[in-house]
Short mmCIF file of C-alpha atoms in Angstrom, two decimals:
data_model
loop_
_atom_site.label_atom_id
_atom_site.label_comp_id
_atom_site.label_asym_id
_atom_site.label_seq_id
_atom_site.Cartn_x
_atom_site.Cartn_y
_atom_site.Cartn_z
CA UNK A 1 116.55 55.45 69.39
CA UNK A 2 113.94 55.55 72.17
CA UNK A 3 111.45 53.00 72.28
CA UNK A 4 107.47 54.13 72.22
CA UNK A 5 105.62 52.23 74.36
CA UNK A 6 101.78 51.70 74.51
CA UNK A 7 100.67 51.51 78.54
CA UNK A 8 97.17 51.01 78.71
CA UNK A 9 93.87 48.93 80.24
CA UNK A 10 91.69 47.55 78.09
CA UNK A 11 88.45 45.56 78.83
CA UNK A 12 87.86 41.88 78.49
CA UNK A 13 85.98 43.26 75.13
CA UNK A 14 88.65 45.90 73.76
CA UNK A 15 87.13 49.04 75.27
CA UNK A 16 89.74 51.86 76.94
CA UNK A 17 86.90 53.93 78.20
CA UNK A 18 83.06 53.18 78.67
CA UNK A 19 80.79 54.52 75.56
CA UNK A 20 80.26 57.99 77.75
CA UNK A 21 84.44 58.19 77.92
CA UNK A 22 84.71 57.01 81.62
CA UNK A 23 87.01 54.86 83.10
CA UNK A 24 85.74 54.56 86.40
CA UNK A 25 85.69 50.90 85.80
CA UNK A 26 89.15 50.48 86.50
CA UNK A 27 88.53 50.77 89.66
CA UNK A 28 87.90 47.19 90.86
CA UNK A 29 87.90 45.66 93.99
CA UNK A 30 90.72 43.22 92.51
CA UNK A 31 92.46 46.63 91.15
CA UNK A 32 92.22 47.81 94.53
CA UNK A 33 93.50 44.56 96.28
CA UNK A 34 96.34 44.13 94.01
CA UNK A 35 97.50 47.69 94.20
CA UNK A 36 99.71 49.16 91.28
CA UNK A 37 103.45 47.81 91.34
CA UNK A 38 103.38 46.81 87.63
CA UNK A 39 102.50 50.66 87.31
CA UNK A 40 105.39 51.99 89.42
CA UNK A 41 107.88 49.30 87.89
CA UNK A 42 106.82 50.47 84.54
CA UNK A 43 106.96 53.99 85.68
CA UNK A 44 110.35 53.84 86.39
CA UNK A 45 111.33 52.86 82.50
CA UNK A 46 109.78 56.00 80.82
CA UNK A 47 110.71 59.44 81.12
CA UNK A 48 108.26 60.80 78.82
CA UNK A 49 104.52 60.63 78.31
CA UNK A 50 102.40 61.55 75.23
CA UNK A 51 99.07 61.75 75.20
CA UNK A 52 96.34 63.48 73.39
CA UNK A 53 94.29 66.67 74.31
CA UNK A 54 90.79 64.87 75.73
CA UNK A 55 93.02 62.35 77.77
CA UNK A 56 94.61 65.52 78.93
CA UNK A 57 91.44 67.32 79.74
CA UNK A 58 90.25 64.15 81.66
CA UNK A 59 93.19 63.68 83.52
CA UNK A 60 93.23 67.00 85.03
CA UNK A 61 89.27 67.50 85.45
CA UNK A 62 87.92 64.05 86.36
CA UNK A 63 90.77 61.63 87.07
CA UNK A 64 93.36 64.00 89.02
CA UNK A 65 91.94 67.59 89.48
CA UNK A 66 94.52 69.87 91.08
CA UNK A 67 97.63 67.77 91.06
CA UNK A 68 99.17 66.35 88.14
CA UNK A 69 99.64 62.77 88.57
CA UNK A 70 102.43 62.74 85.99
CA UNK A 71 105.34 64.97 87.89
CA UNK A 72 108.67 63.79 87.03
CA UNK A 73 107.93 62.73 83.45
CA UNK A 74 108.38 64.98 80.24
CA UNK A 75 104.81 65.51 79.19
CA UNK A 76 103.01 66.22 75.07
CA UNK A 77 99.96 66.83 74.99
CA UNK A 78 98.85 66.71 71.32
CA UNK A 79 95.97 68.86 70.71
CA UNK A 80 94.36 71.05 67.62
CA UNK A 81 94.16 74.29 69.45
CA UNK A 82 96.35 75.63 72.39
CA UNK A 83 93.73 76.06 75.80
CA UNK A 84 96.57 76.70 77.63
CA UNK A 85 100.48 78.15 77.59
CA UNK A 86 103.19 75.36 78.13
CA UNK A 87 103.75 74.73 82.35
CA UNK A 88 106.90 73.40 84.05
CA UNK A 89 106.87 69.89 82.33
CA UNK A 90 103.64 70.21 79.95
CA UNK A 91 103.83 71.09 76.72
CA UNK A 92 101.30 71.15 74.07
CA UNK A 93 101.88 71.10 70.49
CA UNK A 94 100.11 71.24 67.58
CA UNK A 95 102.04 68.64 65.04
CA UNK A 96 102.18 65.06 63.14
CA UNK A 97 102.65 62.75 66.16
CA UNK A 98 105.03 61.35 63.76
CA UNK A 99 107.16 64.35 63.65
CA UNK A 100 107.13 64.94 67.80
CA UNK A 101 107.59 60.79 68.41
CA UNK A 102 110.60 60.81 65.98
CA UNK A 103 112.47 64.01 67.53
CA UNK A 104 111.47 62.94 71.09
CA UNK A 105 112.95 59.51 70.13
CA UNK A 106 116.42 60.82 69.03
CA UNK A 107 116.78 62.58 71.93
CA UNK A 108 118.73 60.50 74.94
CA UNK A 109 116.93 59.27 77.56
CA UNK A 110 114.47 56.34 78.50
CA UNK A 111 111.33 55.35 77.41
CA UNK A 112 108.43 57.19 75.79
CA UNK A 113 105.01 56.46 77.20
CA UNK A 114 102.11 56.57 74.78
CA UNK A 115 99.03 57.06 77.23
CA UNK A 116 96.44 57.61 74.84
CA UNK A 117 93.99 58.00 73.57
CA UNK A 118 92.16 56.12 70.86
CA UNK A 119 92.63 58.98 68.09
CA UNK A 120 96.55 59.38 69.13
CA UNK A 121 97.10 55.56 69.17
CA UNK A 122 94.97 54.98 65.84
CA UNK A 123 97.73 56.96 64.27
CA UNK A 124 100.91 55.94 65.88
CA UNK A 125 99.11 51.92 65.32
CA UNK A 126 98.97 53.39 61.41
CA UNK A 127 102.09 55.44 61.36
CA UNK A 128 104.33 52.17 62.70
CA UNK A 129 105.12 54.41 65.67
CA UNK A 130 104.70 52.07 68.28
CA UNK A 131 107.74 49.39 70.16
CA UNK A 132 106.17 47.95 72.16
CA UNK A 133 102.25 47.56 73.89
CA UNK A 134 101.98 46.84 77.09
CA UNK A 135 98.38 45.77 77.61
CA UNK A 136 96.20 45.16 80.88
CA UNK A 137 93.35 43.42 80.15
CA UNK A 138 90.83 43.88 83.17
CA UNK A 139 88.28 41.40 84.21
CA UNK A 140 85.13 43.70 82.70
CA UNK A 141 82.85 43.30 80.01
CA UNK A 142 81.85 46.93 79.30
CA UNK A 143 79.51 45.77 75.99
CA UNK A 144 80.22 49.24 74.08
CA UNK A 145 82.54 52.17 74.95
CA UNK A 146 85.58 53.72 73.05
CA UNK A 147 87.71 50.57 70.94
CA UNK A 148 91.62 50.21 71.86
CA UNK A 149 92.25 49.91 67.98
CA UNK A 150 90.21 51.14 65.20
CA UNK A 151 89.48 49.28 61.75
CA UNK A 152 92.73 49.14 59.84
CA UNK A 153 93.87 48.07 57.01
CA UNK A 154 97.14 47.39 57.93
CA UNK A 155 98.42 44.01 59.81
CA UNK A 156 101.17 44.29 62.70
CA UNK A 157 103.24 41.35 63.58
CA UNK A 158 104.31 41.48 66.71
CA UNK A 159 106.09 38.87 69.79
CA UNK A 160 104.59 37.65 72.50
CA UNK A 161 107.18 38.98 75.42
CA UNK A 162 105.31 38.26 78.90
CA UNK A 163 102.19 37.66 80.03
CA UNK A 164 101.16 37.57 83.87
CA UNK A 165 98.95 39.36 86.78
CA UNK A 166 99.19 42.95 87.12
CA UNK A 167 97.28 45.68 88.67
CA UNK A 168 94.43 43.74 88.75
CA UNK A 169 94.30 42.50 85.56
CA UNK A 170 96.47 40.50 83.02
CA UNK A 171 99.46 42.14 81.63
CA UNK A 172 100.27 41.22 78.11
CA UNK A 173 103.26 42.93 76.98
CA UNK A 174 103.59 42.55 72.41
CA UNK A 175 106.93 43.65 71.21
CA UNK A 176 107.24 44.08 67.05
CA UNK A 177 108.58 41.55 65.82
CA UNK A 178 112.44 41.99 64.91
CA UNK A 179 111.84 40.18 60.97
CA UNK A 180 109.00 42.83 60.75
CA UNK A 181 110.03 45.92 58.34
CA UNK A 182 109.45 49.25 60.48
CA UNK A 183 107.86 51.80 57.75
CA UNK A 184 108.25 55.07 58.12
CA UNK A 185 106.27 57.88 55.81
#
């Protein structure tokens, strides 16, 4: 089975995005200085990338308009309504994540990249669905925006696997612990 894995910057606070969605703050001069080898080194263990429709639509209008800055991966974009019709390497569906994670996972090949955001990894985070998170934590206090992980009534265990400098940040990568039942729905 293919692991899921949670990529994703966070703020010193918890915040993925500012509270108007941005993420311009990523852009740091220490970002900029460090450049983005824990990014390409992760890259190169995932084949696949989920996200969810607004990360989608902010990706392609705001953050990369008029190239895809995924090529080469498997994308699933999770969304309630179809804007657009499948392209070479984008497809959009309109199911559980549960039920695209678990037939994506049985499937050979590397890695699956959860990209976000908050609604999508609020229910992987409740479903179980997720191996591994691989956190950046970037040197930012953003005081409000849109919270890495929801309220939940649930408690993960997880490992501590590595921690170090990345990107511009620190890298904290949390595997499930192995003595920790998986439930699955």
């Amino acid at each position: 089975m293919r692991k899921t894995i949670l990529y994703i910057a966070v703020s010193l606070d918890g915040y993925i995005a500012d509270h108007a969605g941005g993420v311009s703050w990523l852009n740091t001069p220490e970002a900029a200085a460090a450049g983005d080898e824990g990014y390409r080194r992760f890259l190169q263990t995932v084949d696949t990338i989920v996200m969810g429709g607004r990360t989608y639509r902010q990706v392609v209008t705001e953050l990369s308009p008029g190239s895809w800055p995924y090529a080469g991966l498997e994308a699933y974009v999770l969304t309630r309504r179809y804007e657009e019709p499948d392209m070479p390497g984008i497809h959009f569906v309109n199911r559980p994540v549960s039920d695209l994670l678990r037939g994506l996972g049985s499937r050979p090949g590397k890695a699956i990249w959860l990209c976000g955001g908050a609604e999508l990894i609020h229910a992987c985070r409740e479903e179980d669905l997720i191996d591994e998170y691989h956190i950046t934590v970037m040197p930012i206090l953003l005081g409000e925006g849109i919270p890495l992980f929801r309220p939940s009534g649930r408690s993960t265990p997880l490992a501590l696997v590595s921690a170090g400098e990345a990107d511009g940040g620190a890298l904290c990568v949390f595997r499930r612990r192995e003595e920790a039942p998986r439930v699955h729905p």
